[in-house]
């Protein structure tokens, strides 16, 4: 499968010289490596983990599972991979997804392109040679024409700075840095902070093992049942039969959270909505809810009915009315914080060994040697789990010291929030690409196919540059400003900015409040039109050395 192009990266006393450095070996990075090699680029991958898989390598907490159906959470571009891999569950668990990433890396023969256990520390654009100098925490130095940051939108864990955490004598875990070996909670008193997607997945699992589980909840979340189940032959057959239509739909996909009809659609009667939500609740999964009605994420009245419906389900499930009340989200719309998908989450609170602490009433004051002190109580704990999320979308990009033209840093360029053109490129940082970067659909929808689209776009762009002997590409500042304005305007017409979500960066102290993903329809159409229009909004630089020549 396309592994025939010889590797032409070379090494000399100045370091490795190649055409493209790919940072990260998750699904975006792996496909980047494959695609770059396929179009004849000398490519090198750098990955901080000892293995491929990206976020699925690290997030191995019990219950970790994807909320996109597994048949779709797969590379769409490769018929071979599709034929040779068979998903076992409607929603794949972390182990199976990681196994799939490993399978893809082996089948595509990508491992020999990747340097593992290595973190990229900095990348500096040398204007004279028009090369990126990429430096790692192991002292490597690579020179490359292009850098592809496939660092993932959810890869830098957020651990809140709670006083006293260093004093705790029990074990501390973070869902996003879970140990390799299984953690035994049998008979332990466990505390968990955080009730987002990770929390709602891990809480029912820990509750089954621990003698006592104390859930410290600051904000209750909307969650719908996954209704995960093994896939049958009939499921596979039906997927295969619909494959062509699915692939065609991806090709033209203008998938966004906000369809054009969102602003003109009628408000459906409450009973019609209620019946639809009931049907979706029984079917399981989040995708149907978010598209239940075109204006569900735009019109407060439609949205509120759905919010009511979920609250009603919580009251029906949770036996203690006070606990049900504390678990019921209010004060922000349904679906505009990432909708959680769970297995037995609300039911878990009926267990006698599970306690819910409402941090709105009794905030955590400090962590002590033996547990957690809230404003009114002390909880004795043997282990503490942080399910406190990520410095999302920009965290991993800003963790690398990236310096573009004139030594300008990405950190400074984004001090008031990320600025990109199409979520793919940044003005002043030539030949740097961000896979699923801010200003693109990024973390919205199916991240694997979002990654694929970006990689294909970059491959087409680099092929174009080679054909026309162009040395650099970067967006025009004006085009970037206009795109940023458009991304914000689309978000502002919806209910999304009305919740304090990580989409807006508000979970990280000091992070500018900027809505980061692009949620409009027509993203791919726009990107295609820009290319057809001669890469409108981009500037190309004249050649210094032909592409695909590194190491020759
Ligand atoms: O993180 P989160 P996550 N004191 O940021 C709480 C993807 N994902 O890891 O809301 C007390 O959503 C915080 O409270 P609040 C998915 O995209 C997917 O759960 O800020 N609490 C919140 O409850 C998801 O959205 C899957 O008030 C504190 C929680 O920690 C994204 O990853 C599975 C606190 C963080 O929730 C992130 O999910 C897992 C503090 N100081 C993850 N600081 C699937 O595919 C934070 N919190 C199913």
Coordinates of C-alpha atoms and ligand atoms in Angstrom, one line a residue:
X1 CA 0.0 0.0 0.0
X2 CA 2.1 2.9 -1.3
X3 CA 5.3 2.1 0.7
X4 CA 7.4 1.9 -2.4
X5 CA 8.8 5.4 -2.3
X6 CA 12.4 5.2 -0.9
X7 CA 13.1 7.1 2.2
X8 CA 15.3 10.0 1.1
X9 CA 15.7 11.8 4.4
X10 CA 19.4 12.1 5.2
X11 CA 21.5 12.6 8.2
X12 CA 24.7 14.7 8.5
X13 CA 26.5 16.5 11.3
X14 CA 23.8 19.2 11.1
X15 CA 21.1 16.7 11.9
X16 CA 18.3 15.0 9.8
X17 CA 17.4 16.8 6.6
X18 CA 13.9 16.0 5.2
X19 CA 11.0 17.5 3.3
X20 CA 8.4 17.1 6.0
X21 CA 8.4 16.6 9.8
X22 CA 5.2 15.3 11.2
X23 CA 4.6 15.9 14.9
X24 CA 2.4 13.3 16.5
X25 CA 1.5 9.7 15.6
X26 CA -2.2 9.6 16.3
X27 CA -4.6 9.1 13.5
X28 CA -3.8 12.5 11.9
X29 CA -0.1 11.9 12.2
X30 CA -0.2 8.4 10.8
X31 CA -2.1 9.4 7.8
X32 CA 0.2 12.4 7.3
X33 CA 3.2 10.1 7.2
X34 CA 1.6 7.7 4.8
X35 CA 0.3 10.4 2.5
X36 CA 3.5 12.4 2.5
X37 CA 5.5 9.3 1.6
X38 CA 3.0 8.5 -1.1
X39 CA 3.5 11.8 -2.8
X40 CA 7.2 11.4 -2.7
X41 CA 8.2 13.4 0.3
X42 CA 11.1 12.5 2.6
X43 CA 9.2 12.5 5.8
X44 CA 10.0 11.9 9.5
X45 CA 7.6 11.5 12.4
X46 CA 8.2 12.4 16.0
X47 CA 6.0 11.1 18.8
X48 CA 6.2 11.7 22.5
X49 CA 4.6 8.3 23.5
X50 CA 6.4 4.9 23.0
X51 CA 3.8 3.9 20.6
X52 CA 1.3 5.1 18.0
X53 CA -2.4 6.1 18.8
X54 CA -2.2 9.6 20.2
X55 CA -5.0 10.4 22.6
X56 CA -6.0 6.7 22.5
X57 CA -2.6 5.7 23.7
X58 CA -2.9 7.8 26.8
X59 CA -6.6 7.7 27.7
X60 CA -6.7 4.1 28.8
X61 CA -8.9 4.6 31.9
X62 CA -11.6 1.9 32.5
X63 CA -14.7 2.6 30.4
X64 CA -12.8 4.8 27.8
X65 CA -14.8 4.4 24.6
X66 CA -15.4 6.5 21.5
X67 CA -18.8 8.1 21.0
X68 CA -18.6 8.0 17.2
X69 CA -19.8 4.6 15.9
X70 CA -16.7 2.4 15.2
X71 CA -17.6 1.6 11.6
X72 CA -17.3 5.3 10.9
X73 CA -14.4 6.0 13.4
X74 CA -12.0 4.4 10.9
X75 CA -9.9 5.6 8.0
X76 CA -12.3 6.1 5.1
X77 CA -9.5 6.4 2.5
X78 CA -8.3 2.8 2.5
X79 CA -10.4 -0.1 1.1
X80 CA -7.6 -2.4 2.3
X81 CA -7.7 -1.4 5.9
X82 CA -11.4 -1.5 5.8
X83 CA -11.4 -5.1 4.4
X84 CA -8.8 -6.3 6.9
X85 CA -10.2 -4.9 10.1
X86 CA -13.5 -5.9 11.7
X87 CA -14.9 -3.8 14.6
X88 CA -16.5 -5.8 17.3
X89 CA -18.7 -3.2 19.0
X90 CA -21.1 -0.4 17.9
X91 CA -18.8 2.0 19.9
X92 CA -15.2 0.8 20.2
X93 CA -13.4 0.8 23.5
X94 CA -10.0 2.3 23.9
X95 CA -8.2 -1.0 23.6
X96 CA -9.7 -1.8 20.3
X97 CA -9.1 1.7 18.9
X98 CA -5.5 1.5 20.0
X99 CA -5.2 -1.9 18.4
X100 CA -6.6 -0.4 15.2
X101 CA -4.1 2.4 15.2
X102 CA -1.3 -0.2 15.7
X103 CA -2.7 -2.3 12.9
X104 CA -2.8 0.7 10.5
X105 CA 0.8 1.7 11.4
X106 CA 2.0 -1.8 10.8
X107 CA 0.0 -2.5 7.7
X108 CA 1.2 0.8 6.2
X109 CA 4.7 0.2 7.4
X110 CA 4.9 3.6 9.1
X111 CA 6.8 2.7 12.3
X112 CA 10.2 3.0 10.7
X113 CA 9.4 6.7 9.9
X114 CA 8.6 7.5 13.5
X115 CA 11.0 8.4 16.3
X116 CA 9.1 7.4 19.5
X117 CA 9.6 8.6 23.1
X118 CA 10.6 11.9 21.8
X119 CA 8.9 15.3 22.3
X120 CA 9.3 18.2 19.9
X121 CA 10.5 21.1 22.0
X122 CA 10.8 23.8 19.4
X123 CA 10.4 24.6 15.7
X124 CA 12.1 27.7 14.3
X125 CA 11.7 28.9 10.7
X126 CA 15.1 29.9 9.3
X127 CA 14.1 32.6 6.7
X128 CA 17.4 32.4 4.9
X129 CA 17.3 28.7 4.0
X130 CA 13.5 28.6 4.2
X131 CA 13.7 25.6 6.4
X132 CA 12.2 24.7 9.7
X133 CA 14.7 23.7 12.4
X134 CA 12.9 21.2 14.6
X135 CA 14.4 20.4 18.0
X136 CA 13.5 17.6 20.4
X137 CA 13.8 17.0 24.1
X138 CA 16.4 14.4 23.2
X139 CA 18.7 16.9 21.5
X140 CA 17.8 15.9 17.9
X141 CA 17.8 18.5 15.3
X142 CA 15.9 18.1 12.0
X143 CA 15.8 20.5 9.1
X144 CA 12.6 20.3 7.0
X145 CA 10.8 22.3 4.4
X146 CA 7.4 21.7 6.1
X147 CA 6.1 20.9 9.5
X148 CA 2.8 19.2 10.0
X149 CA 1.5 19.6 13.6
X150 CA -0.7 16.5 14.1
X151 CA -0.6 17.1 17.8
X152 CA -4.3 16.5 18.5
X153 CA -7.0 18.7 19.9
X154 CA -7.3 16.7 23.2
X155 CA -3.8 15.8 24.2
X156 CA -2.5 18.1 26.9
X157 CA -4.1 17.1 30.2
X158 CA -5.5 19.8 32.5
X159 CA -4.8 19.3 36.1
X160 CA -6.3 22.1 38.2
X161 CA -4.0 23.7 40.7
X162 CA -5.8 22.7 43.9
X163 CA -3.9 23.6 47.1
X164 CA -2.3 20.7 48.9
X165 CA -2.3 18.2 46.1
X166 CA 1.4 17.4 46.8
X167 CA 0.5 16.4 50.4
X168 CA -1.9 13.6 49.4
X169 CA -0.3 10.3 50.4
X170 CA -2.7 8.1 48.4
X171 CA -2.4 7.4 44.6
X172 CA -3.3 10.1 42.1
X173 CA -4.4 9.4 38.6
X174 CA -5.5 11.5 35.6
X175 CA -7.8 9.9 33.1
X176 CA -5.7 11.4 30.3
X177 CA -2.4 9.8 31.6
X178 CA -3.7 6.5 32.9
X179 CA -1.1 3.9 33.8
X180 CA -0.3 1.0 31.5
X181 CA -1.1 -1.6 34.1
X182 CA -4.6 -2.0 35.3
X183 CA -5.4 0.0 38.4
X184 CA -6.9 -2.1 41.2
X185 CA -9.6 0.0 43.1
X186 CA -10.9 -3.1 44.9
X187 CA -11.9 -2.2 48.5
X188 CA -10.4 1.4 48.1
X189 CA -12.0 4.7 49.0
X190 CA -11.7 6.7 45.8
X191 CA -12.4 10.3 45.0
X192 CA -12.9 11.7 41.5
X193 CA -13.0 15.3 40.4
X194 CA -14.7 16.0 37.1
X195 CA -17.9 14.9 35.4
X196 CA -17.2 15.5 31.7
X197 CA -17.1 12.8 29.0
X198 CA -14.1 11.1 30.8
X199 CA -15.8 11.3 34.2
X200 CA -19.1 9.9 33.1
X201 CA -17.3 6.9 31.5
X202 CA -14.9 6.1 34.3
X203 CA -17.3 6.7 37.3
X204 CA -19.5 3.6 36.7
X205 CA -16.4 1.5 36.3
X206 CA -14.7 2.6 39.5
X207 CA -18.0 2.4 41.4
X208 CA -18.1 -1.3 40.6
X209 CA -14.7 -1.9 42.2
X210 CA -14.2 0.7 45.0
X211 CA -15.6 0.3 48.5
X212 CA -16.6 3.9 48.3
X213 CA -16.6 6.4 45.4
X214 CA -16.9 10.1 46.1
X215 CA -17.8 12.2 43.0
X216 CA -16.8 15.9 43.3
X217 CA -19.0 17.6 40.8
X218 CA -18.8 21.3 39.9
X219 CA -21.0 21.4 36.8
X220 CA -23.6 18.7 36.0
X221 CA -23.4 17.6 32.3
X222 CA -26.0 16.4 29.8
X223 CA -25.4 12.8 29.0
X224 CA -27.3 10.3 26.9
X225 CA -27.0 6.5 26.8
X226 CA -24.6 4.9 24.4
X227 CA -26.5 1.6 24.2
X228 CA -23.3 0.0 23.1
X229 CA -23.6 -3.6 21.9
X230 CA -21.7 -6.1 19.8
X231 CA -21.9 -5.6 16.1
X232 CA -23.6 -8.3 14.2
X233 CA -23.1 -9.6 10.7
X234 CA -26.2 -7.7 9.7
X235 CA -24.6 -4.5 11.0
X236 CA -21.5 -5.1 8.9
X237 CA -23.5 -6.0 5.8
X238 CA -25.7 -2.9 6.1
X239 CA -22.5 -0.7 6.5
X240 CA -21.0 -2.3 3.4
X241 CA -24.2 -1.7 1.4
X242 CA -24.2 1.9 2.4
X243 CA -20.5 2.4 1.9
X244 CA -20.5 4.1 -1.4
X245 CA -23.2 6.6 -0.3
X246 CA -21.2 7.2 2.9
X247 CA -17.9 7.8 1.1
X248 CA -19.7 10.1 -1.4
X249 CA -21.2 12.0 1.4
X250 CA -17.8 12.5 3.0
X251 CA -16.4 13.7 -0.3
X252 CA -19.1 16.4 -0.4
X253 CA -19.4 16.6 3.3
X254 CA -20.3 20.0 4.5
X255 CA -20.9 18.7 7.9
X256 CA -21.3 21.3 10.5
X257 CA -23.2 21.7 13.7
X258 CA -25.3 24.5 12.1
X259 CA -27.1 23.6 8.9
X260 CA -28.3 26.6 6.8
X261 CA -31.9 25.7 7.7
X262 CA -31.2 26.3 11.4
X263 CA -32.3 29.9 11.3
X264 CA -35.5 29.5 9.3
X265 CA -36.8 26.2 10.7
X266 CA -40.1 26.2 12.6
X267 CA -40.1 25.5 16.3
X268 CA -41.6 21.9 16.4
X269 CA -44.4 21.3 18.9
X270 CA -43.2 20.0 22.3
X271 CA -44.9 16.6 21.9
X272 CA -43.3 16.0 18.5
X273 CA -39.9 16.9 20.0
X274 CA -40.5 14.8 23.1
X275 CA -41.4 11.7 21.0
X276 CA -38.3 12.2 18.8
X277 CA -36.0 12.5 21.9
X278 CA -37.6 9.4 23.4
X279 CA -36.8 7.4 20.2
X280 CA -33.2 8.7 20.2
X281 CA -32.8 7.9 23.9
X282 CA -33.8 4.3 23.2
X283 CA -31.5 4.1 20.1
X284 CA -28.5 5.5 22.1
X285 CA -25.6 7.7 21.0
X286 CA -25.2 11.5 20.7
X287 CA -25.2 12.1 17.0
X288 CA -29.0 11.9 16.6
X289 CA -29.7 14.3 19.4
X290 CA -27.4 17.0 18.0
X291 CA -29.2 16.8 14.7
X292 CA -32.7 16.0 16.0
X293 CA -34.1 19.3 14.7
X294 CA -32.1 21.7 12.5
X295 CA -32.4 24.5 15.1
X296 CA -31.7 22.5 18.2
X297 CA -28.4 24.3 18.8
X298 CA -29.7 27.6 17.7
X299 CA -33.2 28.2 19.0
X300 CA -33.4 28.5 22.8
X301 CA -37.0 27.2 22.9
X302 CA -36.3 24.0 20.9
X303 CA -33.1 23.5 22.9
X304 CA -34.9 23.9 26.3
X305 CA -37.3 21.1 25.5
X306 CA -34.5 18.7 24.9
X307 CA -32.8 19.9 28.1
X308 CA -36.1 19.2 30.0
X309 CA -36.3 15.8 28.4
X310 CA -32.8 14.8 29.7
X311 CA -33.6 16.2 33.1
X312 CA -36.8 14.2 33.2
X313 CA -34.7 11.0 32.4
X314 CA -32.3 11.8 35.2
X315 CA -35.2 12.2 37.7
X316 CA -36.7 8.9 36.4
X317 CA -33.3 7.1 36.8
X318 CA -31.9 8.4 40.0
X319 CA -33.9 7.3 43.1
X320 CA -32.8 10.0 45.5
X321 CA -34.5 13.2 44.4
X322 CA -31.9 15.5 45.9
X323 CA -29.1 13.6 44.1
X324 CA -31.2 13.7 40.8
X325 CA -31.5 17.5 41.3
X326 CA -27.8 18.0 41.8
X327 CA -27.0 15.8 38.7
X328 CA -29.5 17.8 36.5
X329 CA -27.8 20.4 34.3
X330 CA -29.4 23.8 34.2
X331 CA -28.4 27.4 33.3
X332 CA -26.7 26.5 30.0
X333 CA -28.1 24.9 26.8
X334 CA -28.2 21.3 25.8
X335 CA -25.4 20.0 23.5
X336 CA -23.2 23.1 23.4
X337 CA -20.8 21.7 25.9
X338 CA -19.6 18.4 24.4
X339 CA -22.6 16.0 24.9
X340 CA -21.5 13.1 27.1
X341 CA -22.4 9.5 26.1
X342 CA -22.5 7.0 28.9
X343 CA -23.2 3.5 30.1
X344 CA -25.2 3.4 33.3
X345 CA -23.9 6.8 34.5
X346 CA -27.0 8.1 36.2
X347 CA -27.9 4.7 37.5
X348 CA -24.5 4.5 39.3
X349 CA -25.8 7.1 41.7
X350 CA -28.3 4.5 43.0
X351 CA -25.4 2.5 44.4
X352 CA -24.9 2.7 48.2
X353 CA -21.1 3.1 47.8
X354 CA -21.4 6.2 45.6
X355 CA -21.6 9.7 47.1
X356 CA -22.1 12.9 45.1
X357 CA -20.6 16.1 46.4
X358 CA -22.0 19.3 44.9
X359 CA -19.0 21.7 44.7
X360 CA -21.4 24.6 44.0
X361 CA -22.5 24.2 47.6
X362 CA -19.3 23.1 49.2
X363 CA -16.3 23.9 47.1
X364 CA -13.0 22.0 47.5
X365 CA -10.8 24.0 49.9
X366 CA -7.7 21.8 49.8
X367 CA -6.3 18.4 49.4
X368 CA -4.7 17.0 52.5
X369 CA -2.5 14.0 53.2
X370 CA -5.5 11.8 53.8
X371 CA -8.2 13.1 51.4
X372 CA -10.2 16.1 50.3
X373 CA -11.5 19.0 52.4
X374 CA -14.5 20.8 51.1
X375 CA -16.0 23.9 52.7
X376 CA -18.0 21.7 55.1
X377 CA -16.6 18.2 55.2
X378 CA -13.5 16.0 55.1
X379 CA -13.4 12.9 52.9
X380 CA -10.9 10.2 53.7
X381 CA -9.5 8.7 50.5
X382 CA -7.0 6.1 49.3
X383 CA -6.9 7.3 45.7
X384 CA -7.8 10.5 43.8
X385 CA -8.7 10.6 40.1
X386 CA -8.6 13.8 38.1
X387 CA -11.1 13.6 35.2
X388 CA -10.5 17.3 34.6
X389 CA -10.0 17.4 30.8
X390 CA -7.6 19.1 28.5
X391 CA -6.0 22.3 27.5
X392 CA -7.9 21.7 24.3
X393 CA -7.3 22.5 20.6
X394 CA -4.4 25.0 21.2
X395 CA -2.7 23.4 24.2
X396 CA -0.4 21.0 22.3
X397 CA 0.4 23.5 19.6
X398 CA 1.5 26.1 22.2
X399 CA 3.4 23.5 24.2
X400 CA 6.0 23.6 21.3
X401 CA 8.1 26.8 21.1
X402 CA 7.2 27.7 17.5
X403 CA 9.0 30.7 16.0
X404 CA 8.0 31.9 12.5
X405 CA 9.2 34.9 10.5
X406 CA 11.3 37.4 12.3
X407 CA 11.5 35.2 15.4
X408 CA 7.8 35.9 16.2
X409 CA 6.4 33.2 18.4
X410 CA 3.1 31.4 18.0
X411 CA 2.5 32.1 21.7
X412 CA 2.6 35.9 21.0
X413 CA 0.7 35.6 17.8
X414 CA -2.1 33.8 19.7
X415 CA -2.0 35.8 22.9
X416 CA -5.6 37.0 22.3
X417 CA -6.8 33.6 21.0
X418 CA -5.8 31.4 18.1
X419 CA -5.7 32.9 14.6
X420 CA -5.5 30.7 11.6
X421 CA -6.6 30.6 8.0
X422 CA -9.0 27.6 7.6
X423 CA -7.5 26.1 10.8
X424 CA -4.7 24.8 8.6
X425 CA -2.1 27.6 8.4
X426 CA -1.0 30.7 10.3
X427 CA 0.1 34.0 8.9
X428 CA 3.8 34.6 9.6
X429 CA 4.5 30.8 9.9
X430 CA 5.2 29.6 6.4
X431 CA 5.1 26.0 5.6
X432 CA 3.5 25.1 8.9
X433 CA 0.3 23.1 8.9
X434 CA -2.0 22.3 11.7
X435 CA -4.1 19.2 11.4
X436 CA -7.6 19.9 12.9
X437 CA -6.3 23.2 14.1
X438 CA -8.5 26.0 15.7
X439 CA -10.7 27.6 13.1
X440 CA -11.5 24.2 11.4
X441 CA -14.2 21.7 12.4
X442 CA -11.3 20.2 14.5
X443 CA -12.9 18.4 17.5
X444 CA -16.5 18.6 16.1
X445 CA -17.9 15.5 14.5
X446 CA -15.6 12.6 13.4
X447 CA -12.1 13.6 14.2
X448 CA -10.6 10.8 12.0
X449 CA -12.3 12.0 8.8
X450 CA -11.6 15.6 9.8
X451 CA -7.9 14.7 10.0
X452 CA -8.0 12.9 6.7
X453 CA -9.5 15.9 4.9
X454 CA -6.7 18.1 6.2
X455 CA -4.0 15.7 5.3
X456 CA -5.4 15.3 1.7
X457 CA -5.6 19.1 1.4
X458 CA -2.0 19.5 2.5
X459 CA -0.9 16.7 0.1
X460 CA -2.6 18.5 -2.8
X461 CA -1.1 21.8 -1.8
X462 CA 2.4 20.3 -1.6
X463 CA 2.0 18.6 -5.0
X464 CA 0.8 22.0 -6.4
X465 CA 3.9 23.7 -4.9
X466 CA 6.2 21.1 -6.4
X467 CA 4.6 21.3 -9.8
X468 CA 5.0 25.1 -9.8
X469 CA 8.4 25.1 -8.1
X470 CA 7.1 27.1 -5.1
X471 CA 9.1 27.3 -1.9
X472 CA 6.7 28.6 0.7
X473 CA 3.1 29.0 1.5
X474 CA 1.5 31.1 4.1
X475 CA -1.8 32.9 4.5
X476 CA -2.3 36.5 3.9
X477 CA -2.9 38.4 7.2
X478 CA -6.2 39.9 5.8
X479 CA -7.5 36.6 4.7
X480 CA -6.7 35.2 8.2
X481 CA -8.5 38.0 9.9
X482 CA -11.6 37.5 7.7
X483 CA -11.7 33.8 8.4
X484 CA -11.4 34.3 12.1
X485 CA -14.2 36.8 12.0
X486 CA -16.3 34.3 10.0
X487 CA -15.6 31.5 12.5
X488 CA -16.7 33.7 15.4
X489 CA -19.8 35.0 13.6
X490 CA -21.0 31.5 12.9
X491 CA -20.5 30.5 16.5
X492 CA -22.2 33.7 17.8
X493 CA -25.4 32.9 15.9
X494 CA -25.7 29.7 17.9
X495 CA -26.2 28.8 21.5
X496 CA -22.6 27.5 21.8
X497 CA -21.1 30.6 23.4
X498 CA -23.7 30.4 26.1
X499 CA -21.9 27.6 28.0
X500 CA -18.5 27.7 29.7
X501 CA -17.0 24.9 27.7
X502 CA -13.5 23.9 26.7
X503 CA -14.5 24.8 23.1
X504 CA -14.1 28.4 24.4
X505 CA -11.0 27.7 26.4
X506 CA -12.6 28.8 29.7
X507 CA -11.5 25.6 31.5
X508 CA -7.9 26.9 31.5
X509 CA -7.1 29.8 33.7
X510 CA -5.9 32.8 31.7
X511 CA -6.8 31.3 28.3
X512 CA -8.5 33.8 26.1
X513 CA -12.3 33.2 25.7
X514 CA -12.5 32.4 22.0
X515 CA -14.7 29.8 20.3
X516 CA -12.1 27.6 18.6
X517 CA -13.9 25.1 16.3
X518 CA -15.6 26.0 13.1
X519 CA -19.2 24.9 13.4
X520 CA -20.6 26.1 10.1
X521 CA -21.7 24.1 7.1
X522 CA -19.6 24.3 4.0
X523 CA -16.1 23.9 5.4
X524 CA -14.9 21.6 2.7
X525 CA -16.6 23.5 0.0
X526 CA -14.9 26.6 1.1
X527 CA -11.5 25.0 1.2
X528 CA -12.0 23.5 -2.2
X529 CA -13.2 26.8 -3.7
X530 CA -10.1 28.6 -2.2
X531 CA -7.9 26.1 -4.0
X532 CA -9.8 26.4 -7.3
X533 CA -9.5 30.1 -7.0
X534 CA -5.7 29.8 -7.1
X535 CA -5.3 29.4 -3.4
X536 CA -7.1 32.6 -2.6
X537 CA -5.9 34.2 0.6
X538 CA -2.5 32.4 0.4
X539 CA 0.9 33.8 -0.6
X540 CA 3.5 31.6 -2.2
X541 CA 7.2 32.2 -2.1
X542 CA 9.6 31.7 -4.9
X543 CA 11.8 28.6 -5.1
X544 CA 15.1 28.0 -3.5
X545 CA 15.3 24.2 -4.0
X546 CA 12.9 21.8 -5.6
X547 CA 10.5 19.9 -3.4
X548 CA 11.1 16.2 -2.7
X549 CA 14.8 16.8 -3.0
X550 CA 15.9 16.6 0.6
X551 CA 18.8 14.4 1.2
X552 CA 19.6 14.0 -2.5
Ligands
LIG1 O1 -12.9 16.9 30.2 P1 -14.0 18.0 30.4 P2 -13.1 15.4 29.8 N1 -12.7 21.6 40.4 O2 -13.3 19.3 30.2 C1 -14.2 19.5 36.0 C2 -13.3 14.0 24.7 N2 -13.6 12.8 25.2 O3 -11.8 14.7 29.8 O4 -17.5 21.8 33.9 C3 -13.7 20.8 40.1 O5 -15.2 17.8 29.5 C4 -15.1 20.2 35.0 O6 -16.0 20.9 35.7 P3 -16.6 22.3 35.0 C5 -14.6 14.8 24.5 O7 -14.5 15.6 23.4 C6 -14.4 11.9 24.5 O8 -14.2 14.7 30.5 O9 -15.4 23.0 34.5 N3 -14.0 20.3 38.9 C7 -15.6 19.0 34.3 O10 -16.7 18.4 34.9 C8 -14.7 15.6 25.7 O11 -15.6 16.7 25.7 C9 -14.8 10.7 25.0 O12 -17.3 23.0 36.1 C10 -13.2 20.6 37.9 C11 -14.4 18.1 34.2 O13 -13.6 18.4 35.2 C12 -13.3 15.9 25.9 O14 -12.6 14.8 25.6 C13 -14.4 10.3 26.2 C14 -12.0 21.5 38.1 C15 -13.7 18.2 32.9 O15 -14.5 17.8 31.8 C16 -12.9 16.3 27.4 O16 -13.6 15.5 28.3 C17 -13.6 11.2 27.0 C18 -11.8 21.9 39.4 N4 -10.8 22.8 39.6 C19 -13.2 12.4 26.5 N5 -11.4 21.6 36.9 C20 -15.7 9.9 24.1 O17 -15.4 9.8 22.9 C21 -12.1 20.9 36.0 N6 -13.2 20.3 36.6 C22 -16.9 9.3 24.7

